[in-house]
mmCIF file of C-alpha atoms in Angstrom:
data_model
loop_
_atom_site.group_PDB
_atom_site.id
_atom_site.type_symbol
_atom_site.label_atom_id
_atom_site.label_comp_id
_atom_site.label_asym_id
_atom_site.label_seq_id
_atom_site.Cartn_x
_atom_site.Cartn_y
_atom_site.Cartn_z
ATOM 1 C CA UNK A 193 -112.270 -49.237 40.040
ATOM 2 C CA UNK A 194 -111.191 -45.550 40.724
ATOM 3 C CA UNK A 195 -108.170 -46.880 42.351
ATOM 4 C CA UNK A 196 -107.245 -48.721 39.280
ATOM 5 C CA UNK A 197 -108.268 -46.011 36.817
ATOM 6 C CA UNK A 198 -105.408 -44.080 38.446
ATOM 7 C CA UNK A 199 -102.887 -46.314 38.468
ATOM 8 C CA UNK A 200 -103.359 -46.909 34.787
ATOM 9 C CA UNK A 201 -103.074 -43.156 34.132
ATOM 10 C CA UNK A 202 -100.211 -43.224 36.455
ATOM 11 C CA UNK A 203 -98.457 -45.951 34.008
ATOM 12 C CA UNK A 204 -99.769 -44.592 31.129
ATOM 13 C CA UNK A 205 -97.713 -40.883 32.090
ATOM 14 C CA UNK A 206 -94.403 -43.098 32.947
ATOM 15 C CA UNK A 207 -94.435 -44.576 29.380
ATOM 16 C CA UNK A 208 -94.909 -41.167 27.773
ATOM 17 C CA UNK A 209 -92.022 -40.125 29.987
ATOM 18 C CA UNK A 210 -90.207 -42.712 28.898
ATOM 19 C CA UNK A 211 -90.836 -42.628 25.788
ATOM 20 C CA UNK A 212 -90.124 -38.968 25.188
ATOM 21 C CA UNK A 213 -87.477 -39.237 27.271
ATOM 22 C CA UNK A 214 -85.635 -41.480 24.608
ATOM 23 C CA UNK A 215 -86.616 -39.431 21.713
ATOM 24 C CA UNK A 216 -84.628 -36.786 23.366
ATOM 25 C CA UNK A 217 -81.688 -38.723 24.315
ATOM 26 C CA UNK A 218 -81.556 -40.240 20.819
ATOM 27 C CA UNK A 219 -81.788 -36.809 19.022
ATOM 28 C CA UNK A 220 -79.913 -34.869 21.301
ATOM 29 C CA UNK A 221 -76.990 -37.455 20.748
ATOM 30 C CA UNK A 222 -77.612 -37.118 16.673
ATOM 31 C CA UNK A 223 -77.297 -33.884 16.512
ATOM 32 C CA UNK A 224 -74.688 -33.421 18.762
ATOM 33 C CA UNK A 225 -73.144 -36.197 17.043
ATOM 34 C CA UNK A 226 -73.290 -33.934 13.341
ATOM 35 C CA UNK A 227 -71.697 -30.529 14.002
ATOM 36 C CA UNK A 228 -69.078 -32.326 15.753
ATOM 37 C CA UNK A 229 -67.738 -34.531 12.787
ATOM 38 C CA UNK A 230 -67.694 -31.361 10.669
ATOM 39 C CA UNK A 231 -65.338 -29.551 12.371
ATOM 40 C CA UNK A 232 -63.220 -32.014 12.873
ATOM 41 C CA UNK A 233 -63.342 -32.612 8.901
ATOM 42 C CA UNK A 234 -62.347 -28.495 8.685
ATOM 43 C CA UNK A 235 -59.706 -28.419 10.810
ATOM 44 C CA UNK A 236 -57.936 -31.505 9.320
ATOM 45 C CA UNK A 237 -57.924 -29.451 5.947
ATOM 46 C CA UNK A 238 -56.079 -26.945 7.496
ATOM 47 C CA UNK A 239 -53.871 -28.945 8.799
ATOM 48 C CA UNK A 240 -53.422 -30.468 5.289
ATOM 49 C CA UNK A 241 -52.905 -26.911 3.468
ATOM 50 C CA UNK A 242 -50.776 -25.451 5.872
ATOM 51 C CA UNK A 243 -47.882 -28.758 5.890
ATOM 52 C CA UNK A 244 -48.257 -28.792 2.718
ATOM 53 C CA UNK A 245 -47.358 -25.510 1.871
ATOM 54 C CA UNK A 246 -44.946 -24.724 4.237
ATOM 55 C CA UNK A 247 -43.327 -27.217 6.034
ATOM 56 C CA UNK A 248 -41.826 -30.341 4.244
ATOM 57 C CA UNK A 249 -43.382 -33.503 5.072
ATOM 58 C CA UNK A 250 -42.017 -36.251 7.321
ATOM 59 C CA UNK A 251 -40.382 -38.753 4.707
ATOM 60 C CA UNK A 252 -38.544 -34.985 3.158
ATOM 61 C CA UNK A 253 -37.299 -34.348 6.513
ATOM 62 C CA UNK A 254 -36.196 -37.525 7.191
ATOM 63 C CA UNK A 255 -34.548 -37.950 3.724
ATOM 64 C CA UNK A 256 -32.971 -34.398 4.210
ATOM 65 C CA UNK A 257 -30.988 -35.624 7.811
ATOM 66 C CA UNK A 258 -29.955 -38.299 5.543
ATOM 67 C CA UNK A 259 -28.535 -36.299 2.453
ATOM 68 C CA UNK A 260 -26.779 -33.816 5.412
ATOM 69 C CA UNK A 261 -25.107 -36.674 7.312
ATOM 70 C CA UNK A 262 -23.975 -37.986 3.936
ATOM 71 C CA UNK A 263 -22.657 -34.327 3.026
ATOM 72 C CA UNK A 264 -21.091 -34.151 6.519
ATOM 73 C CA UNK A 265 -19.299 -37.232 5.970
ATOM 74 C CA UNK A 266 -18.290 -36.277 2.176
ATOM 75 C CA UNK A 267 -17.074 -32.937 3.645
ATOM 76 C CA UNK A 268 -15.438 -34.089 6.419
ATOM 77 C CA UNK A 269 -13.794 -36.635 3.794
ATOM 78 C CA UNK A 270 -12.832 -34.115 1.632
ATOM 79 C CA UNK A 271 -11.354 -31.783 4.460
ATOM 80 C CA UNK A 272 -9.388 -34.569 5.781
ATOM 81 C CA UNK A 273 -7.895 -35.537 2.451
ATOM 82 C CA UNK A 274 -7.468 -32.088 1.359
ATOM 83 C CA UNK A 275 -5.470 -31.536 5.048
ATOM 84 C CA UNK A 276 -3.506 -34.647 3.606
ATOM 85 C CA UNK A 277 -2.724 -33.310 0.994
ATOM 86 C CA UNK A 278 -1.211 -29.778 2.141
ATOM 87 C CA UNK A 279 0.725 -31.387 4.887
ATOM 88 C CA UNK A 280 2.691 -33.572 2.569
ATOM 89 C CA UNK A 281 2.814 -30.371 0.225
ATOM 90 C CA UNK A 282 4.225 -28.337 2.921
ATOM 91 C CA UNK A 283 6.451 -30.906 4.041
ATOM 92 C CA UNK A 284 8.048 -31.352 0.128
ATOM 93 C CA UNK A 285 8.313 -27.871 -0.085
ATOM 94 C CA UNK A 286 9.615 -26.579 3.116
ATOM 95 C CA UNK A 287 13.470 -26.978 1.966
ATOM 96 C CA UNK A 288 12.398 -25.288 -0.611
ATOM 97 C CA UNK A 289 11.077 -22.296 0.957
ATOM 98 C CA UNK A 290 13.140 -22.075 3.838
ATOM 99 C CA UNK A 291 15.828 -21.409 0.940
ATOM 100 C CA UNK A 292 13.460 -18.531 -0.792
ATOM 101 C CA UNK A 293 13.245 -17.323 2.868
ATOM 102 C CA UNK A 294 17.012 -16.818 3.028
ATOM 103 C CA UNK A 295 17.014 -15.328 -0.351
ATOM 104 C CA UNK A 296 14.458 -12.637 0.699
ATOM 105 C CA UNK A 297 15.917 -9.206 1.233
ATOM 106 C CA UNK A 298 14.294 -5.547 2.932
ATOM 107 C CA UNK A 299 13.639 -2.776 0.280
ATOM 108 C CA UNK A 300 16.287 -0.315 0.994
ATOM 109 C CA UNK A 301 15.741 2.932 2.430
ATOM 110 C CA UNK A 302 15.672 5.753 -0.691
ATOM 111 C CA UNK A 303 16.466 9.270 1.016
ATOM 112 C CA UNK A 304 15.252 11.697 -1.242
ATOM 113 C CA UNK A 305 17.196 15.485 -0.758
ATOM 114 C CA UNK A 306 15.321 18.440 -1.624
ATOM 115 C CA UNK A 307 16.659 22.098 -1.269
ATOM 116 C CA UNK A 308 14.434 24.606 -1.349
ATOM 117 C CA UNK A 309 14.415 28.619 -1.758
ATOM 118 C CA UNK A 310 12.090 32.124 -1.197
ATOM 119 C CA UNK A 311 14.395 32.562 -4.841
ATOM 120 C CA UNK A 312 12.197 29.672 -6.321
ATOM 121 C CA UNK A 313 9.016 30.650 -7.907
ATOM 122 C CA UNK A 314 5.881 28.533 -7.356
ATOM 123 C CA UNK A 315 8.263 26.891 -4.213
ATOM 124 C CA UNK A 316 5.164 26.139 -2.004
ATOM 125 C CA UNK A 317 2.834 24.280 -5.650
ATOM 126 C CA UNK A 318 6.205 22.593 -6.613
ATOM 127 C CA UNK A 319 6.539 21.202 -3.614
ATOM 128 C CA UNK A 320 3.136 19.953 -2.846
ATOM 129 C CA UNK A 321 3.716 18.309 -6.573
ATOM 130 C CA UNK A 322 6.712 16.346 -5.398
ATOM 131 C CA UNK A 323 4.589 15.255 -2.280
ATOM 132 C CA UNK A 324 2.357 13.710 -4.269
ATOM 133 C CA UNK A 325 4.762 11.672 -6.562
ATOM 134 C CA UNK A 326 6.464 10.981 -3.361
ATOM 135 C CA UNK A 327 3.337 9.491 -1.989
ATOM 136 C CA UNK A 328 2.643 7.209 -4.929
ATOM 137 C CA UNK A 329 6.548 5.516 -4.777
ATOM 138 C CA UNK A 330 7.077 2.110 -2.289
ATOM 139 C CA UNK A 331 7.969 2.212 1.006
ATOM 140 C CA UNK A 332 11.014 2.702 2.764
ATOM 141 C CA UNK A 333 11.520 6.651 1.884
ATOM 142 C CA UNK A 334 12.705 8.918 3.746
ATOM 143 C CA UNK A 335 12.457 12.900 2.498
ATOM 144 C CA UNK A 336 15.192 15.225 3.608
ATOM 145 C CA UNK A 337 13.378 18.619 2.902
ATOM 146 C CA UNK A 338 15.737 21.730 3.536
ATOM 147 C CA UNK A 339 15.237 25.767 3.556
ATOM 148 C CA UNK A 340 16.171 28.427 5.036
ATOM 149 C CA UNK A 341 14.964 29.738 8.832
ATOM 150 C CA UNK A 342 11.584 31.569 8.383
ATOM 151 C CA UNK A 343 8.897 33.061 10.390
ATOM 152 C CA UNK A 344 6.444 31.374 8.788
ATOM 153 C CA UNK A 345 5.593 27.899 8.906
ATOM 154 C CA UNK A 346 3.987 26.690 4.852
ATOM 155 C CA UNK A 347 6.925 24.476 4.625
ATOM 156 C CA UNK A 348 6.479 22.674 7.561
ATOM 157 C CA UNK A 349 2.488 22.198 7.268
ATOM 158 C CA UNK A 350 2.982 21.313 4.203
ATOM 159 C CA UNK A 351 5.117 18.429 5.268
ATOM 160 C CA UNK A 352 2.602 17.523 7.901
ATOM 161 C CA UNK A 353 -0.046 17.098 5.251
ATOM 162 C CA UNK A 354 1.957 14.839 2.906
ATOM 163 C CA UNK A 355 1.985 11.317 4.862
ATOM 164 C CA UNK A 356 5.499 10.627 4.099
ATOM 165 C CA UNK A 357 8.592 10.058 6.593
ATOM 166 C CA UNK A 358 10.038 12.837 6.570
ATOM 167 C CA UNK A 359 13.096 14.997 7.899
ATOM 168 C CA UNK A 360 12.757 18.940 8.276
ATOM 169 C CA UNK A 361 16.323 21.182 8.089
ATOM 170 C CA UNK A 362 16.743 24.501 8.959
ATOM 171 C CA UNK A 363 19.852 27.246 8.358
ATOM 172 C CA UNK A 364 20.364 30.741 9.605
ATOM 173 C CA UNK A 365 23.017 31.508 6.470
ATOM 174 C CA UNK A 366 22.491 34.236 4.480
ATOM 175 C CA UNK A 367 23.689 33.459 0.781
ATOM 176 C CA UNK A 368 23.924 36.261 -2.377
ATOM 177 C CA UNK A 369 24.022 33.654 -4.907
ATOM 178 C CA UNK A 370 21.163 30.699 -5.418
ATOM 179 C CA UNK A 371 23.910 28.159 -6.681
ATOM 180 C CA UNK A 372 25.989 28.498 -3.136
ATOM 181 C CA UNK A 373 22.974 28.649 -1.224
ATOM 182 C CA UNK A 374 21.224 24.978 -3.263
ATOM 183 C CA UNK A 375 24.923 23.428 -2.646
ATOM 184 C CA UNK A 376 25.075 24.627 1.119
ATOM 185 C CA UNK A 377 21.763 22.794 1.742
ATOM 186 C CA UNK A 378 22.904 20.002 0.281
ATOM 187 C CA UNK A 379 25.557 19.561 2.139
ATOM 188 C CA UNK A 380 23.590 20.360 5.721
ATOM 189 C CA UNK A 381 21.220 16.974 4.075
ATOM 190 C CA UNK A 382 24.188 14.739 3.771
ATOM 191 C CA UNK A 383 25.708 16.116 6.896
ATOM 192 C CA UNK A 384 21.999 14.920 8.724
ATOM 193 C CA UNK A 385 22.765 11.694 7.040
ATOM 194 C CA UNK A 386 26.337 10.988 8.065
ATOM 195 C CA UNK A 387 25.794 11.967 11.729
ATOM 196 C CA UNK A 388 22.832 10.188 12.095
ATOM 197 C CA UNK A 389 24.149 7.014 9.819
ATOM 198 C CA UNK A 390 20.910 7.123 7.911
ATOM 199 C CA UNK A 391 21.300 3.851 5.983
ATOM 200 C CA UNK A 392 20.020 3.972 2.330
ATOM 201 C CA UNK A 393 20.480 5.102 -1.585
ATOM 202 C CA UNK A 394 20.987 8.665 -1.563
ATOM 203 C CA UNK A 395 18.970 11.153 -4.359
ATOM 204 C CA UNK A 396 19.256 14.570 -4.774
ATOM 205 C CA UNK A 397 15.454 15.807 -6.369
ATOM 206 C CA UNK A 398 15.050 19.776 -7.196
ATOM 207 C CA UNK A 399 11.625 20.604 -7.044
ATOM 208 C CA UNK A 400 10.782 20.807 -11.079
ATOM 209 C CA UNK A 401 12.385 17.338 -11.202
ATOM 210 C CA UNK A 402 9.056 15.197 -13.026
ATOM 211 C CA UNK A 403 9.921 11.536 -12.113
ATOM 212 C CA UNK A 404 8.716 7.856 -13.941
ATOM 213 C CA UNK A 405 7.572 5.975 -10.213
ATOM 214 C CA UNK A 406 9.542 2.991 -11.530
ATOM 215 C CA UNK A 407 12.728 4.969 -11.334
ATOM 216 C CA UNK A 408 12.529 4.578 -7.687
ATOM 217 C CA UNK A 409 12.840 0.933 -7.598
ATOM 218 C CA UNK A 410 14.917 1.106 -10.041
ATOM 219 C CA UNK A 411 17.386 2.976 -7.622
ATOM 220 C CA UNK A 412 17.176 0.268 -4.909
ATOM 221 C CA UNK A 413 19.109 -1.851 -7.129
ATOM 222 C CA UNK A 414 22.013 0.588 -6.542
ATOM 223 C CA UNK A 415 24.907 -1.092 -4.236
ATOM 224 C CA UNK A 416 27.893 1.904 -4.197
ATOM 225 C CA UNK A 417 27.161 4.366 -6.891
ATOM 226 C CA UNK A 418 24.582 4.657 -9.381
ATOM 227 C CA UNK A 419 23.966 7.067 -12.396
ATOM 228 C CA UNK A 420 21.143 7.082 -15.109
ATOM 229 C CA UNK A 421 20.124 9.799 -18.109
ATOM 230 C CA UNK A 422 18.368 12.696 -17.354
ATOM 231 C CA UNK A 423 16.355 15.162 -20.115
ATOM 232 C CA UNK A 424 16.319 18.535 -19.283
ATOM 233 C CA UNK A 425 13.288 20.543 -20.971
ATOM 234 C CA UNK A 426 13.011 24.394 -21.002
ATOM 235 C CA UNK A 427 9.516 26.935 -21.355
ATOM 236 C CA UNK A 428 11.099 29.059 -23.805
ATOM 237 C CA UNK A 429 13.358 26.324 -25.740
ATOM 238 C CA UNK A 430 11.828 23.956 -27.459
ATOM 239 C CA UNK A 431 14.029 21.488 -27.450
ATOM 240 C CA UNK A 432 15.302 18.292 -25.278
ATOM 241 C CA UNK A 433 19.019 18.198 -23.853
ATOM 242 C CA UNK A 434 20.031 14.616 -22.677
ATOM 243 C CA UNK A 435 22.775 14.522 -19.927
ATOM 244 C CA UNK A 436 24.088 11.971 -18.047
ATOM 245 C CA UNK A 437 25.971 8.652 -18.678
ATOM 246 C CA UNK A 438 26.936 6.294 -21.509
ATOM 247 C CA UNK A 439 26.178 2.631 -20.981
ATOM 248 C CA UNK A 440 27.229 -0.379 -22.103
ATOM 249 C CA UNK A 441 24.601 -2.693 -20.240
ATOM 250 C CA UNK A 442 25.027 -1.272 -17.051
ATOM 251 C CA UNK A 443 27.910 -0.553 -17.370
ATOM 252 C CA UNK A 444 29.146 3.190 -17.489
ATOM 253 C CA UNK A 445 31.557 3.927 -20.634
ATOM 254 C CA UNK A 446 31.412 7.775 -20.674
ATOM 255 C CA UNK A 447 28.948 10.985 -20.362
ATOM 256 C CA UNK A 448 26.623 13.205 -22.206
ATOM 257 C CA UNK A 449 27.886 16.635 -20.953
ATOM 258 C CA UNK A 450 26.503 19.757 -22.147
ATOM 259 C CA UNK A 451 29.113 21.882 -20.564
ATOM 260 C CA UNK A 452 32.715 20.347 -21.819
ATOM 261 C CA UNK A 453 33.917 23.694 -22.124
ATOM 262 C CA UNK A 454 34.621 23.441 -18.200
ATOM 263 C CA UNK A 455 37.027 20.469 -19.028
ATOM 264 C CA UNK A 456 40.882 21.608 -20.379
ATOM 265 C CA UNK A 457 43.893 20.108 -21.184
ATOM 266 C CA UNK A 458 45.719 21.626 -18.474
ATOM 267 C CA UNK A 459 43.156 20.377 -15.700
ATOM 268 C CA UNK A 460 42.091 16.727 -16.644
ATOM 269 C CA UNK A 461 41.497 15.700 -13.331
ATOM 270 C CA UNK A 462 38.930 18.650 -13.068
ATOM 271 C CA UNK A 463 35.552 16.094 -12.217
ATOM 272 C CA UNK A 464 32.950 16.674 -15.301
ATOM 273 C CA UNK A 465 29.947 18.759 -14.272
ATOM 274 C CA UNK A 466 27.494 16.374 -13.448
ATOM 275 C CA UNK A 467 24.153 17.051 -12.999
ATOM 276 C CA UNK A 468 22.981 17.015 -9.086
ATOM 277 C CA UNK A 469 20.203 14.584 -10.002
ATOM 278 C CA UNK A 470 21.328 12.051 -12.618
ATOM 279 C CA UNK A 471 23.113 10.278 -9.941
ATOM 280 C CA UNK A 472 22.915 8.318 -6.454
ATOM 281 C CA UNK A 473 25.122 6.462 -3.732
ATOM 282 C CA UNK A 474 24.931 4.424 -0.697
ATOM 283 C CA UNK A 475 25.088 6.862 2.094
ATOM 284 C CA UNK A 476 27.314 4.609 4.054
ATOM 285 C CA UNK A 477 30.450 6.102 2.192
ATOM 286 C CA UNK A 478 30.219 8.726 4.254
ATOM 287 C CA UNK A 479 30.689 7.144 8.004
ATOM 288 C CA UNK A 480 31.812 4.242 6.405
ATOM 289 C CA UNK A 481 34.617 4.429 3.382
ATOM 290 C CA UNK A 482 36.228 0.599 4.307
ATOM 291 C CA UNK A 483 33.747 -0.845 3.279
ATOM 292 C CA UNK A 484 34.200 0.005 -0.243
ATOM 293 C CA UNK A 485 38.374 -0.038 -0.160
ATOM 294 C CA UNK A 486 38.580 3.426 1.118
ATOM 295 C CA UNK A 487 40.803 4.832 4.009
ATOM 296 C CA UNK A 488 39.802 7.662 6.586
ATOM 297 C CA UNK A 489 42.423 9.958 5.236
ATOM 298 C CA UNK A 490 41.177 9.487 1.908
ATOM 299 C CA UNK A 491 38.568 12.036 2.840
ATOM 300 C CA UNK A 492 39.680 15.952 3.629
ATOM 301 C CA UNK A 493 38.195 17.277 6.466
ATOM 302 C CA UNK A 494 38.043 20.434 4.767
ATOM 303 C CA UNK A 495 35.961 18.961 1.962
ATOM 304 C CA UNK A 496 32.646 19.373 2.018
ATOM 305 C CA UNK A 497 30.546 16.334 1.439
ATOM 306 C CA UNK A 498 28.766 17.048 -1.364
ATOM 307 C CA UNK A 499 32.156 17.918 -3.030
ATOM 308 C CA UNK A 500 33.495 14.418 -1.772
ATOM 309 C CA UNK A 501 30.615 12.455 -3.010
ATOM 310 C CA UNK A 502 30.594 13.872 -6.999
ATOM 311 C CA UNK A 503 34.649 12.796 -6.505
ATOM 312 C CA UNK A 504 33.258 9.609 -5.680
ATOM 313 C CA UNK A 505 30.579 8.899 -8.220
ATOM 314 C CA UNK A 506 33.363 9.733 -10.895
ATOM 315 C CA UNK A 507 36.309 7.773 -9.726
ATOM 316 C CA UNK A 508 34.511 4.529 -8.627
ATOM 317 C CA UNK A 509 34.033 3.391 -12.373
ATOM 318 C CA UNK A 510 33.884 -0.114 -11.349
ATOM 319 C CA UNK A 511 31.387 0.343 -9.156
ATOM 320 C CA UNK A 512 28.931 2.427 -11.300
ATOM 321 C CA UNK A 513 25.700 0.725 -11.669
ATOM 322 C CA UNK A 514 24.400 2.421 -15.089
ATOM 323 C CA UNK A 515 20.259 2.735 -14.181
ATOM 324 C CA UNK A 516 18.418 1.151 -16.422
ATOM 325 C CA UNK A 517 20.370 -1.722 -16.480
ATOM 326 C CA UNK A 518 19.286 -1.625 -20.893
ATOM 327 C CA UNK A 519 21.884 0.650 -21.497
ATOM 328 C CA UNK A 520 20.893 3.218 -19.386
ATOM 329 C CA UNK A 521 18.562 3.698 -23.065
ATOM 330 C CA UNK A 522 15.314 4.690 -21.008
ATOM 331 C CA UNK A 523 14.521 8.363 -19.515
ATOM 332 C CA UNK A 524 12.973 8.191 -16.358
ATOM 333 C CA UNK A 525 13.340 11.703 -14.814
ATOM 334 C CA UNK A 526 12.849 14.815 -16.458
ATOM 335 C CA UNK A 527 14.207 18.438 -15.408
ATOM 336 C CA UNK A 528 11.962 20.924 -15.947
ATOM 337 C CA UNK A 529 13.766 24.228 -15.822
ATOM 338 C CA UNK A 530 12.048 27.057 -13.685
ATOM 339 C CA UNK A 531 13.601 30.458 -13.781
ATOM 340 C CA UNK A 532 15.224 31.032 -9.736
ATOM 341 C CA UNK A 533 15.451 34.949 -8.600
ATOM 342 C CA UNK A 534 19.258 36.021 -8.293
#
């Protein structure tokens, strides 16, 4: 009986084993079951908020490939057509412009002449003021600034500083009188010219010349010899003296001269006095007089060339472009007169 006593107890343990054994298996498995089904549901809300707020889902992507490959093709269409297009375009019109090609000229070169003189008062301000016009007028232009050898170099920095093309003469002369002195640099300009067959429309500015920019083009249009009005305006006069030419169109019928007393019967071939700046010429007169029906020995080789040129301007009627081409009815440059030291 005691041996069967503890075999029952024996059992009876192994059932309770058992037993407790699968209570903890079951619950262990529940509750690991719960948490785990949780999380899972947290996470997948995440997931949720964050494609849904900032990345488009998968049927948007898809249709947005879709609406690109149908742009690419459109575009690509489009380009192709529109390449079409200016081919045949550039084909119809290439006679066309091959002829507006031919047509096409340069600017000419405008070689602005400036004397200058220690005589002139506010020389160094007057000059910087023509600069600055200077500055403001198309290109080609070519300055021809002249004065007398100095010590001192304002002239030349102020050249340096201006951005323009420019061309720097010096002269050792001594001259008493400021008209001599203005012609003689003149002349040492057009000299510069002619040896160096500077090729352009010729323009003698003083330094209180004030200037309308479109005057400068208007100059380009000059083919021999060219002349326009000019208004000369004084400090202490207040009045407005017109001088220059008489127009018919462009075409030059006779002058405004305020000086006619210079003019007499016994010497009417004596040239009218002109002013220096109401006119212009092609500087290839100078190396090159054939071209406009003139001979070598036409010119004196003991005239100087400013001389020569004023002989010119008057005796080539025909050929004298009045500037404006309106009647020559417009002012575009303006003389201020500035006392000079004698």
């Amino acid at each position: 009986m005691g041996s069967q006593d503890r075999s029952r107890k024996k059992i009876h343990i192994w059932k309770k084993a058992i037993v407790h054994f699968s209570l903890c298996f079951v619950m262990g498995f529940f509750t690991g079951f719960a948490p785990t089904s949780k999380a899972w549901r947290s996470s997948s809300h995440v997931t949720m908020s964050l494609s849904t707020s900032y990345s488009p889902q998968p049927i948007e992507v898809i249709h947005q490939l879709r609406t690109q490959n149908s742009n690419r093709s459109l575009l690509s269409d489009t380009v192709a057509e529109a390449a079409l297009n200016h081919n045949a375009k550039k084909a119809s019109t290439s006679k066309g412009e091959g002829k507006e090609r031919d047509t096409l000229k340069p600017e000419k070169l405008v070689i602005v002449v400036t004397p200058t003189s220690r005589r002139q008062k506010l020389r160094n301000v007057l000059l910087r003021r023509l600069a600055n016009t200077l500055r403001l007028v198309a290109q080609p232009l070519l300055w021809v600034v002249v004065e007398p050898k100095s010590h001192d170099s304002e002239v030349s920095e102020i050249l340096r500083k201006t951005g323009i093309m420019y061309r720097h003469v010096v002269f050792d002369e001594v001259f008493s009188d400021a008209d001599s002195e203005m012609d003689h640099q003149r002349n040492l300009a057009l000299n510069h010219i002619e040896h160096h067959r500077l090729s352009g429309i010729v323009h003698f500015a003083g330094l209180s010349n004030v200037y309308d920019l479109s005057f400068f083009q208007e100059i380009r249009a000059i083919e021999a010899f060219g002349a326009w009005p000019i208004a000369k305006l004084s400090a202490n006069k207040r009045k407005v003296m017109i001088e220059g030419p008489v127009c018919d169109s462009s075409e030059v019928m006779g002058w405004h001269l305020m000086k006619m007393k210079n003019l007499t019967v016994d010497k009417p071939s004596t040239p009218p006095p002109i002013h220096i700046s109401s006119f212009a010429f092609n500087s290839s007169i100078m190396w090159d007089p054939e071209r406009w029906g003139r001979t070598f020995s036409t010119r004196d080789t003991t005239q100087n060339s400013l001389k020569y040129v004023k002989e010119e301007v008057l005796e080539e009627e025909t050929k004298l472009k009045g500037i404006p081409t309106q009647g020559c009815s417009k002012i575009l440059l303006w003389d201020l007169h500035i006392p000079v030291e004698k």
